[in-house]
Each structure stands twice: as C-alpha cells, then as structure tokens.
Amino acid sequence: MIKQDLILIGGGGHAKVVIDALKGNQEFRITGILDKKQGDVLGVKIVGDDSLLEKLYQEGVKYAFISIGSVGDYCLRKELFEKAVEVGFIFPSLIHSSAYVSSDVMIGQGTFVAAGAIINPGTVIGNNVIVNTNASVDHDCRIGDFVHIAPGAILGGSVIIGAGSHVGMGARVIQGAAVQENTFIKAGRLVR
C-alpha cells in the first residue's frame, strides 16, 4: 500500500499526541508540520507556516490534519481547518490504535480520537472534534463541530454537545443533557 502524504497544521503539545497516534499508520506519512515557530516536534520537521498551504497542495500533498489543541477557544482550529478545506485539502479522521470506536459511529472530517478513548454505538460526531485521552462518549450522543472533549471527560448516553464547546478534564455530563454551542465546561464539573 502506498502511503498518502499528510501535513500537520500546528506544532504544539497536541501535535505530539497526533504524531504518536500516527506511528505505525499504514495509510498516511507525515510530510511536515506547519507552525509559526521553527524546529521539530518528535522528530517531525516544522517546514513553515500556514502560508504554505496552497504551495504544498500544488506539490501533491492532498491530506491535512489540524494538530492544534484547545482549551475553550476553538477559533484558531476552525479558521485553519476552513482555510485548508478552501485550498482543497482532505481531512481524514484519525483514531489512536488503543481507542475503541463502535462500528456504527459516524465521525466527521478531521476528527481526532486519542489513546484510550471510548465512543459507543449510535453516536454522531461532527468535523474537527477532539475526543481526548481516556474520554468516554456513551451511546447515541451528538457532538457538534469543533468540540473538544478533554482527557477523562465522561458523557452519558444521548448527550448533545453544541458546536464549539469544550468539556473539561474529568467533567461528567449526565445522560440526556444538552449543552449549548460555545459552552465552556470546567474541569471536574458535573452537568445535569
């Protein structure tokens, strides 16, 4: 199988988690990282910033992935995702090999499911979502675009999380609860 070239957009701490998830991936080869700083992340070279998107696309790199995390502010992730989509990039969803995702879960473009995460049947997840380390999303949940479910967060069954929201580390959202768009749920909080 020929691996497809993939460019990462963002070179901070979350990029390390994404790079780790891509180790041993048979479908994609990371060709570099776009970020404003210089250097490398876990041995992957930062090749420039997002001004190179069109050039890279014209050179044959057709896949991209946003490797920027967020704590309550998804705007940069959204801006860069939309910019790269406009150029023509395809955004695969990336699922760490130790995550469990039920076979009937629907996942949008550019979504990341980290190590140890669990996503149960009937769940629908939007575009450019982060389901972070050891997060648990139970059956029939609806997760909007650009949501971040932080490490260790737990969503009960049939939970709705509106677009652009952040569910903090260890937060728990009780079954059937609905969270409005652009809501910030603090770490450890219980939402009914």
Short mmCIF file of C-alpha atoms in Angstrom, two decimals:
data_model
loop_
_atom_site.label_atom_id
_atom_site.label_comp_id
_atom_site.label_asym_id
_atom_site.label_seq_id
_atom_site.Cartn_x
_atom_site.Cartn_y
_atom_site.Cartn_z
CA MET A 1 0.00 0.00 0.00
CA ILE A 2 1.32 3.44 -0.92
CA LYS A 3 1.11 5.91 1.95
CA GLN A 4 -0.52 9.27 1.31
CA ASP A 5 1.37 12.44 2.27
CA LEU A 6 -0.25 14.35 5.14
CA ILE A 7 0.70 17.77 6.52
CA LEU A 8 0.04 18.63 10.15
CA ILE A 9 -1.13 22.15 10.97
CA GLY A 10 0.09 23.12 14.43
CA GLY A 11 3.26 22.21 16.29
CA GLY A 12 2.41 22.44 19.99
CA GLY A 13 1.72 19.79 22.62
CA HIS A 14 -1.33 18.36 20.86
CA ALA A 15 0.83 17.70 17.78
CA LYS A 16 2.81 15.23 19.89
CA VAL A 17 -0.36 13.28 20.65
CA VAL A 18 -1.38 13.26 16.97
CA ILE A 19 2.10 12.17 15.84
CA ASP A 20 2.02 9.36 18.38
CA ALA A 21 -1.35 8.20 17.04
CA LEU A 22 0.07 8.16 13.51
CA LYS A 23 3.01 5.90 14.44
CA GLY A 24 2.62 2.69 12.53
CA ASN A 25 -0.25 4.11 10.47
CA GLN A 26 -0.36 2.30 7.14
CA GLU A 27 -2.33 4.96 5.28
CA PHE A 28 -0.53 8.27 5.95
CA ARG A 29 3.03 9.59 6.05
CA ILE A 30 3.61 12.92 7.83
CA THR A 31 5.49 15.21 5.43
CA GLY A 32 5.97 18.01 7.94
CA ILE A 33 4.30 20.46 10.29
CA LEU A 34 3.08 23.99 9.63
CA ASP A 35 3.61 26.35 12.56
CA LYS A 36 4.93 29.86 13.22
CA LYS A 37 7.85 28.55 15.26
CA GLN A 38 10.86 26.67 13.89
CA GLY A 39 12.36 23.31 14.75
CA ASP A 40 10.68 19.95 15.02
CA VAL A 41 8.14 18.02 17.09
CA LEU A 42 9.09 14.43 17.98
CA GLY A 43 11.45 14.41 15.01
CA VAL A 44 8.90 15.80 12.52
CA LYS A 45 10.25 19.00 10.95
CA ILE A 46 8.33 22.28 11.00
CA VAL A 47 8.52 23.27 7.33
CA GLY A 48 6.92 26.72 7.54
CA ASP A 49 3.59 28.27 8.44
CA ASP A 50 0.07 28.08 7.02
CA SER A 51 1.02 30.46 4.19
CA LEU A 52 2.48 27.33 2.52
CA LEU A 53 -0.88 25.52 2.27
CA GLU A 54 -1.52 26.33 -1.41
CA LYS A 55 2.08 25.56 -2.40
CA LEU A 56 2.02 22.18 -0.63
CA TYR A 57 -1.32 21.31 -2.22
CA GLN A 58 0.03 22.19 -5.68
CA GLU A 59 3.07 19.98 -4.97
CA GLY A 60 0.78 17.00 -4.39
CA VAL A 61 0.10 16.94 -0.65
CA LYS A 62 -3.68 16.38 -0.57
CA TYR A 63 -4.25 15.45 3.09
CA ALA A 64 -4.03 17.71 6.13
CA PHE A 65 -4.80 17.46 9.82
CA ILE A 66 -5.22 20.16 12.46
CA SER A 67 -2.83 19.28 15.28
CA ILE A 68 -3.69 22.25 17.49
CA GLY A 69 -5.46 21.53 20.75
CA SER A 70 -7.75 23.95 22.50
CA VAL A 71 -8.79 24.85 25.99
CA GLY A 72 -12.02 26.71 25.50
CA ASP A 73 -11.11 28.58 22.31
CA TYR A 74 -11.63 26.61 19.13
CA CYS A 75 -11.45 29.63 16.79
CA LEU A 76 -7.89 29.09 15.51
CA ARG A 77 -8.60 25.39 14.84
CA LYS A 78 -11.76 26.37 12.94
CA GLU A 79 -10.03 29.14 10.95
CA LEU A 80 -7.17 26.89 9.84
CA PHE A 81 -9.49 23.97 9.06
CA GLU A 82 -11.70 26.16 6.86
CA LYS A 83 -8.68 27.74 5.15
CA ALA A 84 -7.21 24.33 4.28
CA VAL A 85 -10.59 22.98 3.10
CA GLU A 86 -10.90 26.01 0.81
CA VAL A 87 -7.49 25.17 -0.70
CA GLY A 88 -8.77 21.64 -1.37
CA PHE A 89 -7.20 19.55 1.39
CA ILE A 90 -8.91 16.37 2.53
CA PHE A 91 -9.16 15.86 6.30
CA PRO A 92 -9.15 12.23 7.42
CA SER A 93 -10.31 11.30 10.88
CA LEU A 94 -7.52 9.83 12.99
CA ILE A 95 -8.19 7.21 15.64
CA HIS A 96 -5.45 6.02 18.00
CA SER A 97 -4.97 2.25 17.85
CA SER A 98 -5.86 1.89 21.55
CA ALA A 99 -9.18 3.76 21.25
CA TYR A 100 -12.49 1.91 20.94
CA VAL A 101 -14.97 3.28 18.42
CA SER A 102 -18.15 1.28 17.74
CA SER A 103 -18.60 0.26 14.12
CA ASP A 104 -21.77 2.33 13.66
CA VAL A 105 -20.40 5.63 15.00
CA MET A 106 -20.43 8.42 12.40
CA ILE A 107 -17.36 10.67 12.52
CA GLY A 108 -16.86 13.88 10.53
CA GLN A 109 -13.76 15.14 8.75
CA GLY A 110 -10.59 15.90 10.67
CA THR A 111 -11.75 14.45 13.99
CA PHE A 112 -9.15 13.05 16.39
CA VAL A 113 -9.84 10.18 18.81
CA ALA A 114 -6.95 9.82 21.29
CA ALA A 115 -5.50 6.88 23.17
CA GLY A 116 -7.90 5.04 25.44
CA ALA A 117 -10.98 6.96 24.32
CA ILE A 118 -14.27 5.07 24.03
CA ILE A 119 -17.11 6.02 21.68
CA ASN A 120 -20.18 3.80 21.90
CA PRO A 121 -22.91 2.90 19.35
CA GLY A 122 -25.26 5.40 17.77
CA THR A 123 -23.04 8.41 18.35
CA VAL A 124 -22.59 11.10 15.69
CA ILE A 125 -19.50 13.32 15.85
CA GLY A 126 -19.01 16.45 13.74
CA ASN A 127 -15.98 17.86 11.94
CA ASN A 128 -12.64 18.70 13.60
CA VAL A 129 -13.61 17.34 17.02
CA ILE A 130 -11.09 16.19 19.63
CA VAL A 131 -12.10 13.23 21.79
CA ASN A 132 -9.05 13.26 24.01
CA THR A 133 -7.20 10.67 26.09
CA ASN A 134 -9.44 8.30 28.06
CA ALA A 135 -12.59 10.30 27.32
CA SER A 136 -15.81 8.25 27.28
CA VAL A 137 -18.74 9.03 24.99
CA ASP A 138 -21.68 6.71 25.58
CA HIS A 139 -24.43 5.62 23.18
CA ASP A 140 -26.46 7.95 20.95
CA CYS A 141 -24.57 11.17 21.70
CA ARG A 142 -24.47 14.10 19.25
CA ILE A 143 -21.21 16.08 19.24
CA GLY A 144 -21.09 19.29 17.17
CA ASP A 145 -18.24 20.62 15.01
CA PHE A 146 -15.04 21.91 16.68
CA VAL A 147 -15.87 20.43 20.10
CA HIS A 148 -13.08 19.35 22.47
CA ILE A 149 -13.87 16.53 24.90
CA ALA A 150 -10.86 16.79 27.23
CA PRO A 151 -8.96 13.90 28.83
CA GLY A 152 -11.03 11.77 31.18
CA ALA A 153 -14.35 13.52 30.45
CA ILE A 154 -17.44 11.29 30.54
CA LEU A 155 -20.61 11.79 28.51
CA GLY A 156 -23.62 9.65 29.44
CA GLY A 157 -26.00 8.30 26.81
CA SER A 158 -27.94 10.61 24.48
CA VAL A 159 -25.94 13.72 25.41
CA ILE A 160 -25.86 16.63 22.97
CA ILE A 161 -22.79 18.90 22.91
CA GLY A 162 -23.21 22.04 20.78
CA ALA A 163 -20.60 23.16 18.25
CA GLY A 164 -17.51 24.93 19.57
CA SER A 165 -17.95 23.70 23.14
CA HIS A 166 -15.24 22.48 25.50
CA VAL A 167 -15.86 19.72 28.04
CA GLY A 168 -13.05 19.99 30.60
CA MET A 169 -10.84 17.26 32.04
CA GLY A 170 -12.77 14.82 34.17
CA ALA A 171 -16.08 16.62 33.64
CA ARG A 172 -19.20 14.46 33.61
CA VAL A 173 -22.29 15.17 31.55
CA ILE A 174 -25.31 13.20 32.75
CA GLN A 175 -27.33 11.15 30.25
CA GLY A 176 -29.79 13.12 28.15
CA ALA A 177 -28.26 16.53 28.95
CA ALA A 178 -27.94 19.14 26.20
CA VAL A 179 -25.07 21.63 26.17
CA GLN A 180 -25.49 24.75 24.04
CA GLU A 181 -22.99 25.87 21.40
CA ASN A 182 -19.77 27.59 22.51
CA THR A 183 -20.12 26.45 26.13
CA PHE A 184 -17.08 26.01 28.38
CA ILE A 185 -17.48 23.27 30.98
CA LYS A 186 -14.79 23.50 33.65
CA ALA A 187 -12.63 20.53 34.61
CA GLY A 188 -14.33 18.17 37.05
CA ARG A 189 -17.77 19.75 36.72
CA LEU A 190 -21.00 17.73 36.77
CA VAL A 191 -23.55 18.81 34.15
CA ARG A 192 -27.18 17.67 34.51
#
